[in-house]
Structure formats: C-alpha cells, structure tokens
Tab-separated table of C-alpha atoms in Angstrom:
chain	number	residue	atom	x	y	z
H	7	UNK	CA	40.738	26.733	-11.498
H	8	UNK	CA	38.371	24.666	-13.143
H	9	UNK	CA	39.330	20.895	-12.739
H	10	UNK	CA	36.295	19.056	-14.272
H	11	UNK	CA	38.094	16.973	-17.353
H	12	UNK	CA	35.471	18.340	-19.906
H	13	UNK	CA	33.965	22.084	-19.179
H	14	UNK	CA	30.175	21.599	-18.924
H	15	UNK	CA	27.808	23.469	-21.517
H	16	UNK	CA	26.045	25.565	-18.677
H	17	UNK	CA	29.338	26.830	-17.982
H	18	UNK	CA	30.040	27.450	-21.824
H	19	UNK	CA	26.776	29.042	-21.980
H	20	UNK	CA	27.181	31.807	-19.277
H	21	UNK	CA	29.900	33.159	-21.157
H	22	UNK	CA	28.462	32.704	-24.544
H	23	UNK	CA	24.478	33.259	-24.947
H	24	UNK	CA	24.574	37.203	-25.680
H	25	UNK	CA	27.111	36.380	-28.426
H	26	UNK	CA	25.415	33.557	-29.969
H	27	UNK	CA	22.142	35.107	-29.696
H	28	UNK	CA	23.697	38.174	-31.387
H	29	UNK	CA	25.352	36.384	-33.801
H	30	UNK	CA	22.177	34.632	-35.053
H	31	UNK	CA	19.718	38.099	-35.103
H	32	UNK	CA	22.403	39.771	-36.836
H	33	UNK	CA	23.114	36.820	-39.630
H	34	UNK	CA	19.572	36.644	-40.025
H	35	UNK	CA	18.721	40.228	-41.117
H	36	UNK	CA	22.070	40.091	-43.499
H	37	UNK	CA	20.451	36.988	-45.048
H	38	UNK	CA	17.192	37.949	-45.064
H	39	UNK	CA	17.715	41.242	-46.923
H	40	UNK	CA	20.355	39.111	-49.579
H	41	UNK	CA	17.485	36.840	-50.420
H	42	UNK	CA	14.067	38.178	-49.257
H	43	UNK	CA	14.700	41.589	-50.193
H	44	UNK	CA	16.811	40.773	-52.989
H	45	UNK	CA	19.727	43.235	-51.754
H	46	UNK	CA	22.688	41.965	-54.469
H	47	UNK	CA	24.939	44.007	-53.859
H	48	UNK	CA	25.688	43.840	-50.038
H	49	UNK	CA	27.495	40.738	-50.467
H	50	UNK	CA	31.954	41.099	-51.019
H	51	UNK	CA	34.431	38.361	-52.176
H	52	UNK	CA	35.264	35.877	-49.393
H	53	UNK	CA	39.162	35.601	-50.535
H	54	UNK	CA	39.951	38.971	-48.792
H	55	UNK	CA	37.835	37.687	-45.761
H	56	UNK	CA	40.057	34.481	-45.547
H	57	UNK	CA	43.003	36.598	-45.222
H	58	UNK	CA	41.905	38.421	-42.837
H	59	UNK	CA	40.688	35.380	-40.615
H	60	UNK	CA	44.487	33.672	-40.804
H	61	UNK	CA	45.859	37.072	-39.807
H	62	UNK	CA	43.015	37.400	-36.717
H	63	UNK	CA	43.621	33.600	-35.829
H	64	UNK	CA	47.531	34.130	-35.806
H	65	UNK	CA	46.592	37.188	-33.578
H	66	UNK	CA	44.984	35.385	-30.920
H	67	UNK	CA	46.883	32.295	-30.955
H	68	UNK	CA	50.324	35.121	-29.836
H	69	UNK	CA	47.709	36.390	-26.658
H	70	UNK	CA	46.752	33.160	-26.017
H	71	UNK	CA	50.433	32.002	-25.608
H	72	UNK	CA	51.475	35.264	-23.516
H	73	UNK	CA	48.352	34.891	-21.577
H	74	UNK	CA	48.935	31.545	-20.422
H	75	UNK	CA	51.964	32.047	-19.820
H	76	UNK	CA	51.170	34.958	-16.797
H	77	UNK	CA	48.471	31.965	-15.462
H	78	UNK	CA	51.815	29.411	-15.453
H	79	UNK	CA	54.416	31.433	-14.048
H	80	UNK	CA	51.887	33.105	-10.942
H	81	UNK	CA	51.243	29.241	-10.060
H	82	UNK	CA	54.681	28.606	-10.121
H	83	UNK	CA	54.928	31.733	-8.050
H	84	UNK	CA	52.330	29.919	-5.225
H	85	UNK	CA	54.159	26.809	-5.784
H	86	UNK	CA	57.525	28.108	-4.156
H	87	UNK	CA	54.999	29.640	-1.525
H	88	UNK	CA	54.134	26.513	-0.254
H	89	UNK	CA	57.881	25.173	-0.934
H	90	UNK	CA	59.322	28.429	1.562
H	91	UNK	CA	55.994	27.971	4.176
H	92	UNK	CA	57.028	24.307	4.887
H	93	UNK	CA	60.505	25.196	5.256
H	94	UNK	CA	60.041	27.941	7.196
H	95	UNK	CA	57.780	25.513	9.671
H	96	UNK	CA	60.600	23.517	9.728
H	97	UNK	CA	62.959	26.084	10.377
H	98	UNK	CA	60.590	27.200	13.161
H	99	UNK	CA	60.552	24.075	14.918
H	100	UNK	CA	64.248	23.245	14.256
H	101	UNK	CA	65.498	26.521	15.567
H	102	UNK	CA	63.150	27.572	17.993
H	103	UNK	CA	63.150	24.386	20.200
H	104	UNK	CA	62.441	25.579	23.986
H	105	UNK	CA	59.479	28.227	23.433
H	106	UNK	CA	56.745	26.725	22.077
H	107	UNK	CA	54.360	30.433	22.326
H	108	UNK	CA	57.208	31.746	19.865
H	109	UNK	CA	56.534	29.180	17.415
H	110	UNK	CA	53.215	28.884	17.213
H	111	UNK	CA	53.093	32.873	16.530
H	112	UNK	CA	55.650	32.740	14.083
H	113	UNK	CA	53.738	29.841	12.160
H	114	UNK	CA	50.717	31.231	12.809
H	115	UNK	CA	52.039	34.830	11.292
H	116	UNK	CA	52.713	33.077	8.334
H	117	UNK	CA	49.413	31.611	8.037
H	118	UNK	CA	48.311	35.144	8.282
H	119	UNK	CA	50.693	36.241	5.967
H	120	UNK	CA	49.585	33.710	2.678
H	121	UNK	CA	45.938	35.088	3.474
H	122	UNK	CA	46.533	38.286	2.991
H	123	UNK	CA	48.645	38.062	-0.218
H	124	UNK	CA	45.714	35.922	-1.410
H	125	UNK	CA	42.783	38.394	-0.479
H	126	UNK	CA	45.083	41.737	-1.805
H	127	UNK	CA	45.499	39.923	-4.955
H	128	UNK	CA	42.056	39.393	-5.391
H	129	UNK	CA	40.970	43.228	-5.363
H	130	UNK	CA	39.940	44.112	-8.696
H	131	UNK	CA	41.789	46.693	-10.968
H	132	UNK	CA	40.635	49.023	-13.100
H	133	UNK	CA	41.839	46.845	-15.741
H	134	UNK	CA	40.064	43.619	-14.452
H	135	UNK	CA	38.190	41.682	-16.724
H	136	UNK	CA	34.234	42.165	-16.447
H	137	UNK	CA	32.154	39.883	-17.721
H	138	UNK	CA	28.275	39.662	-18.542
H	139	UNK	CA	25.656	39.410	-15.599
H	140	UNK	CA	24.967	35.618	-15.770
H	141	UNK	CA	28.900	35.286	-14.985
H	142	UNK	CA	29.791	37.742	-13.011
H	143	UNK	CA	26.740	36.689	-10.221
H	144	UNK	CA	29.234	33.635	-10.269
H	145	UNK	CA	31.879	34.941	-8.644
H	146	UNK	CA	30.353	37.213	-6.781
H	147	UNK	CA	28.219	34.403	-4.626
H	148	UNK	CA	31.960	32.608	-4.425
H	149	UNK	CA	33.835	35.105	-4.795
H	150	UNK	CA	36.265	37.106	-2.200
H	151	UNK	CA	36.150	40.815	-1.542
H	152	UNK	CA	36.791	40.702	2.427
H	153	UNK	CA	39.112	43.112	4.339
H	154	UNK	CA	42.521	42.044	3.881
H	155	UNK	CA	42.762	41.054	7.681
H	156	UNK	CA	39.325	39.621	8.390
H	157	UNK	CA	39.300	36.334	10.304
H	158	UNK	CA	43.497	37.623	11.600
H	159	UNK	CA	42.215	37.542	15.311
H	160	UNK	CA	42.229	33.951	15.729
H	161	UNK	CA	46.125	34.112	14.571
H	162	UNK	CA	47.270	37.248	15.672
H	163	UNK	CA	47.853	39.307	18.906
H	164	UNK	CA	44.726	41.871	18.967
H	165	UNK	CA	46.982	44.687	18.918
H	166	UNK	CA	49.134	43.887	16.233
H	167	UNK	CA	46.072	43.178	14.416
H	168	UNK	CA	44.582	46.578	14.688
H	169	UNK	CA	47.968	47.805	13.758
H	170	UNK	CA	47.806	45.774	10.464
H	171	UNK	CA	44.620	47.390	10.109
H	172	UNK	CA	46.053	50.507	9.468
H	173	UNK	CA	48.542	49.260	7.075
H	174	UNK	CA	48.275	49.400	3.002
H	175	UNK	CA	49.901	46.895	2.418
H	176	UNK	CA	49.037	43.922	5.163
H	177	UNK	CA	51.098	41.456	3.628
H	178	UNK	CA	54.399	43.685	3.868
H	179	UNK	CA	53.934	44.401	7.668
H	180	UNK	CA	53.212	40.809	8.763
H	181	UNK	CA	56.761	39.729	7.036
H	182	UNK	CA	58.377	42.820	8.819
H	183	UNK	CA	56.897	42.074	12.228
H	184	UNK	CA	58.685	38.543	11.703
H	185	UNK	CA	61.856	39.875	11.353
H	186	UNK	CA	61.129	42.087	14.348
H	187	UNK	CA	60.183	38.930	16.348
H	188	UNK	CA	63.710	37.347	15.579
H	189	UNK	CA	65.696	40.156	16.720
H	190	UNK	CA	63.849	40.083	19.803
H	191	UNK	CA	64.295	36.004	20.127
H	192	UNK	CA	68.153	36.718	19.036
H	193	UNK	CA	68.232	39.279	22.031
H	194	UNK	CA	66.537	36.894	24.662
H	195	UNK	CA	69.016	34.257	23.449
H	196	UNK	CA	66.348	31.839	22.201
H	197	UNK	CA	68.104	31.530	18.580
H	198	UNK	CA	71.551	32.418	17.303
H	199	UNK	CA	72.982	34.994	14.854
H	200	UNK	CA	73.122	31.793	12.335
H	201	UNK	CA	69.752	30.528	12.763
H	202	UNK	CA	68.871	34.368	12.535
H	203	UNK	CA	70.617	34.757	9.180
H	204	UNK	CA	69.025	31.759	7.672
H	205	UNK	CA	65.619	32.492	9.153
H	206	UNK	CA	65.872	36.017	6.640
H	207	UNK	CA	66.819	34.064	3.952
H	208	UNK	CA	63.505	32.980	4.000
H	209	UNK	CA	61.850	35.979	4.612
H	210	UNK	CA	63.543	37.025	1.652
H	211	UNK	CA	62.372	34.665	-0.231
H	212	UNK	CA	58.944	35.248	1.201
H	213	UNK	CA	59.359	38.901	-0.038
H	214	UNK	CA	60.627	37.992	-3.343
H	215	UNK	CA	57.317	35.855	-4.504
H	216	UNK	CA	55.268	38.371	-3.226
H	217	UNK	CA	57.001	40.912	-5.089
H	218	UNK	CA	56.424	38.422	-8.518
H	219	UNK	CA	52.861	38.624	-7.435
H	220	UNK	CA	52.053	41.718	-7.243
H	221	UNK	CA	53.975	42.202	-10.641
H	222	UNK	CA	51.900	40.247	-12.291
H	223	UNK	CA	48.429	41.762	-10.556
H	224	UNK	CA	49.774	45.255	-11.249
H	225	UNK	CA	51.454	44.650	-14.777
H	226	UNK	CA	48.176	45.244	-17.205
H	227	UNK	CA	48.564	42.394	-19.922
H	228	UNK	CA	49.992	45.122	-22.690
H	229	UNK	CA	46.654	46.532	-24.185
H	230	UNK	CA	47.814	47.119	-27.422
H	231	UNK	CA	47.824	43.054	-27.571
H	232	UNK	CA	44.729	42.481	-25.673
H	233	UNK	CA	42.867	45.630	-26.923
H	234	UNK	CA	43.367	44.794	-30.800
H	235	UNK	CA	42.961	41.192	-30.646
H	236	UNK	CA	39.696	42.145	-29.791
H	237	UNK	CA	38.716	44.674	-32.366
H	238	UNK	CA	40.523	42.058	-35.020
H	239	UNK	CA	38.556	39.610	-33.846
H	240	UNK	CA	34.554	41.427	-33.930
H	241	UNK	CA	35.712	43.149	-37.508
H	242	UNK	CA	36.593	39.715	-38.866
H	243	UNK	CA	32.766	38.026	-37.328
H	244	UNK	CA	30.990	41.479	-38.522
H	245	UNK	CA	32.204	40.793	-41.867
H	246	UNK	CA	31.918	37.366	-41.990
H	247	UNK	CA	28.022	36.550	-43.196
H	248	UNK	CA	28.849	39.023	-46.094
H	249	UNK	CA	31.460	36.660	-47.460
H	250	UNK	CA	29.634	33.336	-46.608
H	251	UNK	CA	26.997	35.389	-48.864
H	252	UNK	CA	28.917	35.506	-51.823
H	253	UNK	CA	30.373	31.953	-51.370
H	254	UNK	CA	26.862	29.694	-50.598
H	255	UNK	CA	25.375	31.722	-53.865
H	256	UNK	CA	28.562	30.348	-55.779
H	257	UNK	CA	27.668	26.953	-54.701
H	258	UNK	CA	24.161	27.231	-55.654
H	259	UNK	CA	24.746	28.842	-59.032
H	260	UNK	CA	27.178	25.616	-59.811
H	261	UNK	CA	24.198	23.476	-58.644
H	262	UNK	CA	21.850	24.854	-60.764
H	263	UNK	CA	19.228	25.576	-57.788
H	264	UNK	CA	17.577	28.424	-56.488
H	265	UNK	CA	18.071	29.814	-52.841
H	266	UNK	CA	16.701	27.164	-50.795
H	267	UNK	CA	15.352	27.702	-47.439
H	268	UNK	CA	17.511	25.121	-45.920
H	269	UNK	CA	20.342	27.142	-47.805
H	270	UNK	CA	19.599	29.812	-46.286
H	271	UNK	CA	19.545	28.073	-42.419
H	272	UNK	CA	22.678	26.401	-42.985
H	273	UNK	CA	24.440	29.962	-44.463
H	274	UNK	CA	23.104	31.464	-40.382
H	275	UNK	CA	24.486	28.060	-39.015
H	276	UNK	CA	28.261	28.206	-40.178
H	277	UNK	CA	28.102	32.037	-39.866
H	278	UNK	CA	27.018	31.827	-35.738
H	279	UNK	CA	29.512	28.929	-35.505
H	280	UNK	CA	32.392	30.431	-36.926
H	281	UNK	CA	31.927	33.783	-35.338
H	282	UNK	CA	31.604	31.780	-31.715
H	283	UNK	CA	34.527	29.712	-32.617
H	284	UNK	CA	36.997	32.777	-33.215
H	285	UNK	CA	35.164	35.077	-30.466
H	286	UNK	CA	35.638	31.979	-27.682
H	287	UNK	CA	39.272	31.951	-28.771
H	288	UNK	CA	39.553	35.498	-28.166
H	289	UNK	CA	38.246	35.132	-24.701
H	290	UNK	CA	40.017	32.246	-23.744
H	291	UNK	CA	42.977	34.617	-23.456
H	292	UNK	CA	41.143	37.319	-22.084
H	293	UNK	CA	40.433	35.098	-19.510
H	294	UNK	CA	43.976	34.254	-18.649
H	295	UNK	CA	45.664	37.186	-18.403
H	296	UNK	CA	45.134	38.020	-14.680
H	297	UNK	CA	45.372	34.793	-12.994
H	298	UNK	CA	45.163	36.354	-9.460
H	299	UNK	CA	41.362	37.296	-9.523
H	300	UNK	CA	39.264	34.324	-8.296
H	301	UNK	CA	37.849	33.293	-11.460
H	302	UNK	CA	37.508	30.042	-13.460
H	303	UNK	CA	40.973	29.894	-14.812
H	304	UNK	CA	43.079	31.305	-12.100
H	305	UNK	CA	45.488	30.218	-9.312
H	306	UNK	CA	43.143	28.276	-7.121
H	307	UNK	CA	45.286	30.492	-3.951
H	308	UNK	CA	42.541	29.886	-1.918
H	309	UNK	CA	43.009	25.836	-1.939
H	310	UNK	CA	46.954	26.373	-1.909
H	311	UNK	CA	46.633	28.375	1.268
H	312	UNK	CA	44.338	26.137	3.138
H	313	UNK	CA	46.604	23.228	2.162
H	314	UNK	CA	49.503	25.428	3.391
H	315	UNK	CA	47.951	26.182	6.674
H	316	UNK	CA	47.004	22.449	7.172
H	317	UNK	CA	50.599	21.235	6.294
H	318	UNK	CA	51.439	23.797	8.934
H	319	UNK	CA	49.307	23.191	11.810
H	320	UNK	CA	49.844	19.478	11.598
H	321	UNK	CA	54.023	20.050	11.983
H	322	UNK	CA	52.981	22.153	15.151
H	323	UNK	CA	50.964	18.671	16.117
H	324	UNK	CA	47.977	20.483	16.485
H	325	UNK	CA	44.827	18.558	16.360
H	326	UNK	CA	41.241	19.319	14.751
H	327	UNK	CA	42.975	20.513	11.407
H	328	UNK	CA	41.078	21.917	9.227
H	329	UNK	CA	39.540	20.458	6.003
H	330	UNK	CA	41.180	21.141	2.548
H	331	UNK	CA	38.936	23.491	0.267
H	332	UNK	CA	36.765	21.489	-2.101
H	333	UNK	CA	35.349	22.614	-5.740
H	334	UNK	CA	31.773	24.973	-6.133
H	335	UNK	CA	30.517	24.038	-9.410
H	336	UNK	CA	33.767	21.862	-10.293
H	337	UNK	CA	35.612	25.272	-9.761
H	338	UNK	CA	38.719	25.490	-7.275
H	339	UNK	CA	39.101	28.868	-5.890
C-alpha cells in the first residue's frame, strides 16, 4: 500500500515510460506523414472519436469501481483478522490460566497461522498482473515468494513443522491442529466444554476470513470486464491522433495560417497526454483487482501481521518485541 500523500513521478514513470515513449514515436509518424508527406486523406472526423472516448471512459470508470471494491472488502477481510487474533489472545489467556507452555503454543500457532495465509496469498496466478521490467524488479527485490512455512521453527514444534511441510494448504492444518490441541486440553481438564465451544467459535471465524481470502485470490476479476476495458481503451488512443488531425487543421483553416511547426508539436502534445491520461485510468484498475499480491496498491498483510504478532506477544508479556514493519520506497507491504 502506498501511503506517501502524493505518488512521486519516479514511481509514475516506472509504470508509464514505454507508453509515453510509444505514444510520442507513434503520433509523430501520423503527423509527420499528414503534413510532411502531405497524406490528406488519413485523417477521420473527431465526432465519432468523442463518442467513442465517453463510451471507453464510462468503461473504465465501472472496473475501476468493481476493482476497488475487491482492494476494500480483502482489507476489511485482514481487519477482522486482527479483530479475531486479539480475541483469541484474550481468550487464550482468559481460559487457559494454569499452563502457561499451552498458551504460548496456541498464540504462537496463530502467529504462524496469519503468516502463512499472508505468504499463500502472495503466490502468483496465472492470471496475476505482470508488469514491465522497470516495475516488476520492484517487487521482486521486496517482494515475497518464500515457502509457506519458512521462519515456522521458531514458533512451532519441529515435528509438526515438517508435518506442515507436507501440507497444501499450511494455513488449513495449523487451524486444525488448534482444534486438536483443545480437545486434548478439554481431556487433561485444563479448559471446559464451554470455554471449548467458544474457543471454535473463533476458529470458525478464523476459517471463515480465510475462506473470503482465498475467494478473492482465486476469483479472476471477470475478464470479459478487465479484458475489454483494455482493448476499448488502446483502440480509442490508436485512433486518437487521426481525429486530433482533422480537428487542429479545422482550427488552422479558421485562422487563416498554414501548418505551423509549433502546431504540429502541440497536435503530438495533447495526443501523448490524452492517450496517457485514459491508458493510466485503465491501469489504475488493473492494478486493483488482486489486492493480495504484494504490490503498490494492495493489503499491506505483511504490516497487519507484524502488528498482529506484536499485539500478541506483548499480551503474553513477552519482552524484546519486535519492531512494526516500516515503508521501502513509501510502499507498505
């Protein structure tokens, strides 16, 4: 999640430069062969174009609005995940009073738990957004493609570890082997059927967000949106410097004046900058769609899980907590 107030242009620029340099060679050579080559008859009636743009814009602004809405409701999603982990702590501590090995692995599970929801949601898709070089060598110096249970062995029994490490899904085990750890305190007598019951309401709970997760990571934004909003889009900027044609040589006409050479800069100029305009749009919600991958607009679930496992370790009165994640490049992953 980027949380600079104002994105900065070297940011901007990763994203855009092939485009914009595009845009300009390709506006050039339409305007050079209108006017150098005196090519007439390439230029078409911008009044059809406009039409098109207001449909293209209404286009995007829909996948914009559905994209951002997947970004919302997956941090909502983390933001009952820290809600259940602090009252499940709680819970812990409240229940659980006279064996204080059995809470810190129960805590400590859960720690393990968050981490490995975070790290499976970050696996790329075949679906996944790829971006151009510049961008993705990004996130790939920040980003995170570990094994879903690296760093578990400073939370986790050994051998339940190399169990998980077996597992497909690490996540759904380590919320299993809770419940498995409750019916064994509920046998030992260290908690009672009630406390039991309410302890699985939680893990329900826990169960139930990750299940909203991994909706949302396996649930492709619908392509036929996605996929046409960006054909729409490129058709529209393709055709565009053949309409600004046919409107800067009204102008000129009506003035009286030949084609200019400034004319002719300042016909490139609006083309590149309204092609970049409705192309950044188009991206924006591109961008959005899969808020679960580590990338400049997503769920910072790295940040929410240190924060969780800081919140949690402090309620166990531990000491030497660790430090909350801070932003690379003004980016909070």
């Amino acid at each position: 999640m980027y949380i600079k107030r104002n994105i900065s242009w070297g940011i901007i620029m990763r994203y855009a430069w092939k485009n914009l340099l595009f845009f300009i060679a390709y506006a050039t050579i339409i305007f050079s062969l209108y006017h150098i080559l005196d090519w007439k008859h390439i230029d078409i009636p911008f009044q059809p174009l406009s039409v098109i743009g207001i449909a293209v814009a209404f286009y995007i602004g829909f996948k914009n609005s559905q994209s951002y809405d997947r970004f919302w409701e997956g941090r909502k999603i983390w933001g009952g995940i820290v809600n259940y982990s602090r009252t499940w702590a709680n819970n812990v501590l409240s229940f659980v009073e006279n064996d204080r090995a059995a809470q810190i692995t129960l805590i400590y599970r859960h720690i393990a738990w968050i981490n490995a929801l975070r790290i499976q949601l970050r696996q790329p898709n075949s679906f996944s957004i790829k971006e151009n070089r510049a961008v993705e060598r990004m996130f790939d110096k920040h980003g995170e493609r570990n094994p879903v249970c690296n760093g578990f062995d400073i939370l986790l029994d050994p051998k339940e570890v190399e169990d998980l490490e077996r597992r497909k899904n690490v996540a759904t085990h380590l919320i299993k082997n809770q419940g498995q750890h409750l019916k064994k305190l509920l046998e030992e007598g260290k908690i009672t059927e009630f406390d039991k019951q309410v302890f699985h309401n939680n893990l329900e709970e826990m169960y139930n967000l990750q299940g909203k997760c991994e909706r949302i990571k396996n649930t492709p934004f619908p392509r036929q949106y996605a996929y046409f909003s960006t054909v729409f889009t490129w058709i529209f900027v393709l055709l565009l410097p053949f309409g600004l044609l046919n409107v800067f040589e009204s102008q000129l006409v009506e003035l009286n004046k030949g084609s200019n050479w400034w004319h002719m800069v300042l016909m490139i100029f609006f083309s590149v900058l309204i092609s970049w305009i409705f192309t950044t749009m188009e991206k924006i919600g591109s961008n959005s769609e899969d808020p679960f991958e580590g990338r400049i607009n997503d769920v910072p679930m790295t940040a929410l899980c240190k924060t969780i496992e800081i919140d949690l370790r402090d309620m166990l009165n531990e000491e030497n907590l660790p430090e909350k994640t801070k932003p690379i490049q003004n980016i909070l992953y």
